[in-house]
PDB file of C-alpha atoms in Angstrom:
ATOM      1  CA  LEU A   1      78.448  29.161 -76.756  1.00 50.00           C
ATOM      2  CA  HIS A   2      77.174  25.593 -76.752  1.00 50.00           C
ATOM      3  CA  LEU A   3      76.963  26.030 -80.480  1.00 51.00           C
ATOM      4  CA  CYS A   4      80.722  25.688 -80.595  1.00 49.00           C
ATOM      5  CA  HIS A   5      81.068  22.963 -77.939  1.00 48.00           C
ATOM      6  CA  HIS A   6      78.187  20.484 -78.528  1.00 54.00           C
ATOM      7  CA  ASN A   7      77.035  20.376 -82.043  1.00 57.00           C
ATOM      8  CA  LEU A   8      78.372  21.711 -85.314  1.00 55.00           C
ATOM      9  CA  GLU A   9      82.016  21.761 -85.092  1.00 56.00           C
ATOM     10  CA  LYS A  10      82.090  18.133 -83.755  1.00 60.00           C
ATOM     11  CA  MET A  11      79.690  16.811 -86.358  1.00 57.00           C
ATOM     12  CA  GLY A  12      80.926  15.696 -89.696  1.00 58.00           C
ATOM     13  CA  THR A  13      79.569  17.911 -92.573  1.00 61.00           C
ATOM     14  CA  GLU A  14      78.490  14.747 -94.410  1.00 66.00           C
ATOM     15  CA  LYS A  15      75.727  14.484 -91.723  1.00 72.00           C
ATOM     16  CA  ILE A  16      74.387  17.865 -92.271  1.00 76.00           C
ATOM     17  CA  ASP A  17      73.654  18.023 -95.925  1.00 72.00           C
ATOM     18  CA  ASN A  18      70.287  19.944 -95.941  1.00 82.00           C
ATOM     19  CA  THR A  19      68.598  22.928 -94.289  1.00 88.00           C
ATOM     20  CA  HIS A  20      66.501  20.733 -91.978  1.00 90.00           C
ATOM     21  CA  LYS A  21      69.468  18.892 -90.331  1.00 89.00           C
ATOM     22  CA  LEU A  22      71.198  22.263 -89.893  1.00 92.00           C
ATOM     23  CA  LEU A  23      68.173  23.755 -88.270  1.00 95.00           C
ATOM     24  CA  LEU A  24      67.909  20.754 -85.890  1.00 93.00           C
ATOM     25  CA  ASP A  25      71.457  21.115 -84.898  1.00 91.00           C
ATOM     26  CA  VAL A  26      71.321  24.959 -84.413  1.00 93.00           C
ATOM     27  CA  CYS A  27      68.039  24.525 -82.405  1.00 95.00           C
ATOM     28  CA  MET A  28      69.682  21.902 -80.172  1.00 92.00           C
ATOM     29  CA  ALA A  29      72.731  24.127 -79.554  1.00 91.00           C
ATOM     30  CA  ALA A  30      70.318  27.156 -78.803  1.00 94.00           C
ATOM     31  CA  LYS A  31      68.331  25.062 -76.440  1.00 94.00           C
ATOM     32  CA  TYR A  32      71.443  23.989 -74.535  1.00 92.00           C
ATOM     33  CA  GLU A  33      72.698  27.563 -74.568  1.00 93.00           C
ATOM     34  CA  GLY A  34      69.487  28.802 -73.136  1.00 94.00           C
ATOM     35  CA  ALA A  35      69.466  26.123 -70.418  1.00 93.00           C
ATOM     36  CA  SER A  36      73.087  27.013 -69.591  1.00 92.00           C
ATOM     37  CA  LEU A  37      72.351  30.715 -69.253  1.00 93.00           C
ATOM     38  CA  GLN A  38      69.115  30.029 -67.180  1.00 91.00           C
ATOM     39  CA  GLY A  39      71.334  27.969 -64.781  1.00 88.00           C
ATOM     40  CA  TYR A  40      73.662  30.972 -64.237  1.00 90.00           C
ATOM     41  CA  HIS A  41      71.042  33.629 -64.204  1.00 89.00           C
ATOM     42  CA  ASP A  42      70.219  33.530 -60.504  1.00 83.00           C
ATOM     43  CA  LYS A  43      73.866  33.880 -59.461  1.00 87.00           C
ATOM     44  CA  HIS A  44      74.383  36.663 -61.985  1.00 85.00           C
ATOM     45  CA  LYS A  45      71.307  38.474 -60.798  1.00 85.00           C
ATOM     46  CA  GLY A  46      72.826  38.525 -57.329  1.00 87.00           C
ATOM     47  CA  THR A  47      75.469  40.927 -58.469  1.00 90.00           C
ATOM     48  CA  ASN A  48      73.447  42.587 -61.201  1.00 88.00           C
ATOM     49  CA  PRO A  49      69.876  42.903 -59.828  1.00 85.00           C
ATOM     50  CA  ASP A  50      68.532  44.615 -63.098  1.00 85.00           C
ATOM     51  CA  SER A  51      69.656  41.651 -65.232  1.00 86.00           C
ATOM     52  CA  GLN A  52      66.742  40.002 -67.085  1.00 89.00           C
ATOM     53  CA  LEU A  53      67.057  36.477 -68.418  1.00 92.00           C
ATOM     54  CA  CYS A  54      65.236  37.320 -71.677  1.00 92.00           C
ATOM     55  CA  THR A  55      67.812  39.987 -72.453  1.00 91.00           C
ATOM     56  CA  GLU A  56      70.750  37.575 -71.742  1.00 93.00           C
ATOM     57  CA  LEU A  57      69.053  35.034 -74.098  1.00 95.00           C
ATOM     58  CA  ALA A  58      68.625  37.794 -76.741  1.00 95.00           C
ATOM     59  CA  ARG A  59      72.258  38.564 -76.650  1.00 93.00           C
ATOM     60  CA  SER A  60      73.203  34.953 -77.066  1.00 94.00           C
ATOM     61  CA  PHE A  61      70.635  34.537 -79.797  1.00 96.00           C
ATOM     62  CA  ALA A  62      72.414  37.321 -81.630  1.00 95.00           C
ATOM     63  CA  ASP A  63      75.785  35.581 -81.164  1.00 93.00           C
ATOM     64  CA  ILE A  64      74.236  32.428 -82.687  1.00 94.00           C
ATOM     65  CA  GLY A  65      72.952  34.522 -85.614  1.00 95.00           C
ATOM     66  CA  ASP A  66      76.456  36.005 -86.065  1.00 93.00           C
ATOM     67  CA  ILE A  67      77.953  32.599 -86.202  1.00 92.00           C
ATOM     68  CA  ILE A  68      75.523  31.289 -88.616  1.00 94.00           C
ATOM     69  CA  ARG A  69      75.911  34.336 -90.906  1.00 94.00           C
ATOM     70  CA  GLY A  70      79.630  34.286 -90.685  1.00 91.00           C
ATOM     71  CA  LYS A  71      79.846  37.572 -88.863  1.00 89.00           C
ATOM     72  CA  ASP A  72      81.180  36.500 -85.492  1.00 81.00           C
ATOM     73  CA  LEU A  73      83.986  38.733 -84.369  1.00 73.00           C
ATOM     74  CA  TYR A  74      84.838  36.975 -81.083  1.00 72.00           C
ATOM     75  CA  ARG A  75      88.370  35.525 -81.176  1.00 66.00           C
ATOM     76  CA  GLY A  76      88.466  33.537 -77.930  1.00 67.00           C
ATOM     77  CA  ASN A  77      91.369  31.818 -76.480  1.00 73.00           C
ATOM     78  CA  ASP A  78      93.704  29.487 -78.394  1.00 74.00           C
ATOM     79  CA  LYS A  79      91.581  26.309 -77.745  1.00 74.00           C
ATOM     80  CA  GLU A  80      88.504  28.140 -78.887  1.00 74.00           C
ATOM     81  CA  LYS A  81      90.276  29.500 -81.954  1.00 78.00           C
ATOM     82  CA  ASP A  82      90.822  25.986 -83.269  1.00 80.00           C
ATOM     83  CA  GLN A  83      87.085  25.130 -82.582  1.00 80.00           C
ATOM     84  CA  ARG A  84      85.928  28.238 -84.199  1.00 80.00           C
ATOM     85  CA  LYS A  85      88.085  27.584 -87.266  1.00 83.00           C
ATOM     86  CA  GLN A  86      86.651  24.123 -87.645  1.00 84.00           C
ATOM     87  CA  LEU A  87      83.108  25.404 -87.163  1.00 85.00           C
ATOM     88  CA  LYS A  88      83.673  28.074 -89.846  1.00 87.00           C
ATOM     89  CA  LYS A  89      84.998  25.462 -92.163  1.00 89.00           C
ATOM     90  CA  ASN A  90      82.063  23.144 -91.487  1.00 89.00           C
ATOM     91  CA  LEU A  91      79.382  25.920 -91.937  1.00 92.00           C
ATOM     92  CA  LYS A  92      80.966  26.857 -95.273  1.00 93.00           C
ATOM     93  CA  THR A  93      80.652  23.156 -96.385  1.00 92.00           C
ATOM     94  CA  ILE A  94      77.137  22.741 -94.964  1.00 92.00           C
ATOM     95  CA  PHE A  95      75.996  25.972 -96.744  1.00 94.00           C
ATOM     96  CA  GLU A  96      77.660  24.757-100.033  1.00 93.00           C
ATOM     97  CA  ASN A  97      75.600  21.541 -99.632  1.00 91.00           C
ATOM     98  CA  ILE A  98      72.393  23.445 -99.014  1.00 92.00           C
ATOM     99  CA  LYS A  99      73.078  25.599-102.182  1.00 92.00           C
ATOM    100  CA  LYS A 100      73.488  22.506-104.334  1.00 90.00           C
ATOM    101  CA  GLU A 101      70.357  20.786-102.939  1.00 87.00           C
ATOM    102  CA  ASN A 102      68.369  23.955-103.687  1.00 86.00           C
ATOM    103  CA  ASN A 103      70.081  25.029-106.780  1.00 79.00           C
ATOM    104  CA  SER A 104      67.035  26.234-108.736  1.00 85.00           C
ATOM    105  CA  LYS A 105      66.095  28.468-105.721  1.00 84.00           C
ATOM    106  CA  LEU A 106      69.577  29.569-104.584  1.00 89.00           C
ATOM    107  CA  LYS A 107      71.801  29.463-107.691  1.00 85.00           C
ATOM    108  CA  GLY A 108      72.026  33.126-108.059  1.00 92.00           C
ATOM    109  CA  LEU A 109      73.058  33.845-104.387  1.00 95.00           C
ATOM    110  CA  SER A 110      76.545  33.900-102.982  1.00 96.00           C
ATOM    111  CA  LEU A 111      77.145  31.759 -99.893  1.00 96.00           C
ATOM    112  CA  ASP A 112      77.005  34.832 -97.686  1.00 96.00           C
ATOM    113  CA  GLU A 113      73.593  35.663 -99.102  1.00 97.00           C
ATOM    114  CA  ILE A 114      72.447  32.128 -98.474  1.00 96.00           C
ATOM    115  CA  ARG A 115      73.571  32.315 -94.833  1.00 96.00           C
ATOM    116  CA  GLU A 116      71.670  35.559 -94.326  1.00 96.00           C
ATOM    117  CA  TYR A 117      68.565  34.033 -96.088  1.00 96.00           C
ATOM    118  CA  TRP A 118      68.789  30.895 -93.929  1.00 97.00           C
ATOM    119  CA  TRP A 119      69.046  32.891 -90.729  1.00 97.00           C
ATOM    120  CA  GLU A 120      66.051  35.142 -91.765  1.00 96.00           C
ATOM    121  CA  GLU A 121      63.878  32.094 -92.580  1.00 96.00           C
ATOM    122  CA  ASN A 122      64.744  30.265 -89.331  1.00 97.00           C
ATOM    123  CA  ARG A 123      65.476  32.914 -86.549  1.00 96.00           C
ATOM    124  CA  GLU A 124      61.896  32.436 -85.190  1.00 95.00           C
ATOM    125  CA  THR A 125      62.428  28.789 -84.707  1.00 96.00           C
ATOM    126  CA  VAL A 126      65.865  29.404 -83.136  1.00 97.00           C
ATOM    127  CA  TRP A 127      64.330  31.973 -80.793  1.00 95.00           C
ATOM    128  CA  LYS A 128      61.717  29.459 -79.653  1.00 95.00           C
ATOM    129  CA  ALA A 129      64.563  26.933 -79.015  1.00 96.00           C
ATOM    130  CA  ILE A 130      66.714  29.208 -76.868  1.00 96.00           C
ATOM    131  CA  THR A 131      63.710  30.373 -74.814  1.00 94.00           C
ATOM    132  CA  CYS A 132      62.077  27.015 -74.385  1.00 92.00           C
ATOM    133  CA  GLY A 133      62.903  26.707 -70.698  1.00 90.00           C
ATOM    134  CA  THR A 134      61.721  30.195 -69.705  1.00 91.00           C
ATOM    135  CA  HIS A 135      58.614  30.921 -67.570  1.00 87.00           C
ATOM    136  CA  LYS A 136      55.641  33.112 -67.696  1.00 86.00           C
ATOM    137  CA  GLY A 137      56.734  36.521 -66.447  1.00 83.00           C
ATOM    138  CA  ASP A 138      60.242  36.278 -67.940  1.00 87.00           C
ATOM    139  CA  THR A 139      60.333  39.756 -69.629  1.00 83.00           C
ATOM    140  CA  TYR A 140      62.360  41.248 -72.391  1.00 84.00           C
ATOM    141  CA  PHE A 141      63.636  44.754 -71.413  1.00 80.00           C
ATOM    142  CA  ARG A 142      62.244  46.677 -74.392  1.00 78.00           C
ATOM    143  CA  THR A 143      58.590  47.135 -75.449  1.00 83.00           C
ATOM    144  CA  THR A 144      58.797  45.257 -78.824  1.00 78.00           C
ATOM    145  CA  CYS A 145      55.412  43.676 -78.984  1.00 78.00           C
ATOM    146  CA  SER A 146      52.418  45.326 -80.562  1.00 72.00           C
ATOM    147  CA  MET A 147      49.317  44.962 -78.421  1.00 66.00           C
ATOM    148  CA  ASN A 148      46.037  46.813 -78.832  1.00 69.00           C
ATOM    149  CA  GLY A 149      47.630  49.407 -81.178  1.00 68.00           C
ATOM    150  CA  SER A 150      50.413  50.214 -78.585  1.00 70.00           C
ATOM    151  CA  GLY A 151      53.843  48.733 -77.484  1.00 76.00           C
ATOM    152  CA  ALA A 152      54.058  46.011 -74.859  1.00 76.00           C
ATOM    153  CA  GLN A 153      56.939  44.069 -73.359  1.00 78.00           C
ATOM    154  CA  ALA A 154      57.416  40.323 -74.294  1.00 81.00           C
ATOM    155  CA  ASN A 155      56.653  38.945 -70.760  1.00 79.00           C
ATOM    156  CA  ASN A 156      55.264  35.578 -71.696  1.00 78.00           C
ATOM    157  CA  TYR A 157      58.157  33.107 -71.742  1.00 86.00           C
ATOM    158  CA  CYS A 158      60.312  35.916 -73.449  1.00 89.00           C
ATOM    159  CA  ARG A 159      57.698  36.067 -76.128  1.00 87.00           C
ATOM    160  CA  CYS A 160      54.836  38.439 -77.155  1.00 82.00           C
ATOM    161  CA  GLU A 161      51.295  37.313 -76.472  1.00 81.00           C
ATOM    162  CA  GLY A 162      48.319  36.458 -78.538  1.00 79.00           C
ATOM    163  CA  ALA A 163      48.681  36.637 -82.360  1.00 78.00           C
ATOM    164  CA  ASN A 164      52.308  37.940 -82.037  1.00 77.00           C
ATOM    165  CA  VAL A 165      53.578  34.898 -79.907  1.00 80.00           C
ATOM    166  CA  ASN A 166      55.824  33.703 -82.768  1.00 81.00           C
ATOM    167  CA  ILE A 167      57.441  37.171 -83.316  1.00 84.00           C
ATOM    168  CA  VAL A 168      61.043  37.305 -82.187  1.00 90.00           C
ATOM    169  CA  PRO A 169      61.024  40.291 -79.702  1.00 89.00           C
ATOM    170  CA  THR A 170      64.647  41.325 -80.439  1.00 90.00           C
ATOM    171  CA  TYR A 171      66.695  42.769 -83.187  1.00 88.00           C
ATOM    172  CA  PHE A 172      70.002  42.327 -81.444  1.00 91.00           C
ATOM    173  CA  ASP A 173      70.934  39.723 -84.150  1.00 93.00           C
ATOM    174  CA  TYR A 174      70.907  42.654 -86.657  1.00 90.00           C
ATOM    175  CA  VAL A 175      72.962  45.020 -84.436  1.00 89.00           C
ATOM    176  CA  PRO A 176      76.738  44.763 -85.139  1.00 86.00           C
ATOM    177  CA  GLN A 177      78.369  42.675 -82.524  1.00 84.00           C
ATOM    178  CA  TYR A 178      80.813  45.353 -81.416  1.00 82.00           C
ATOM    179  CA  LEU A 179      77.738  47.673 -80.555  1.00 84.00           C
ATOM    180  CA  ARG A 180      75.875  45.196 -78.367  1.00 81.00           C
TER     181      ARG A 180
END
């Protein structure tokens, strides 16, 4: 993931001291990750004709959610292990800073609960970032949108249409990583 290679683990935690700066960095990482996946999608589709870009983006989106919430199970190679260890350490410090800054609102929550809360509050924005380079007609594989009282596919830039345009059409981020 670009999340590990371009943003958080290389940035000093003193620069990310609030939720807005964290959201900016996560969205930038998601945007780069989405662009990277889009660049490989046509080649991948050559050997996997049923592959859909939105589904690939949804899986990567879920991985970002796992990293943010501290639930990432992927171990990686030795080089990536060091980067992941640094990322894990940085995120712990960042969420401690966020807790301090929002002490009245978050004081009763553990760091794990704060990470869950942060993801729930910001997942819609991260979805917009990871799908920002998609096109009209790019479709998510399940009918997850509600349209005129029935189900519909997210086929408008990997998003639902109309009043539901801001709804994230996937719940992969809540499916345990080993089941995806």
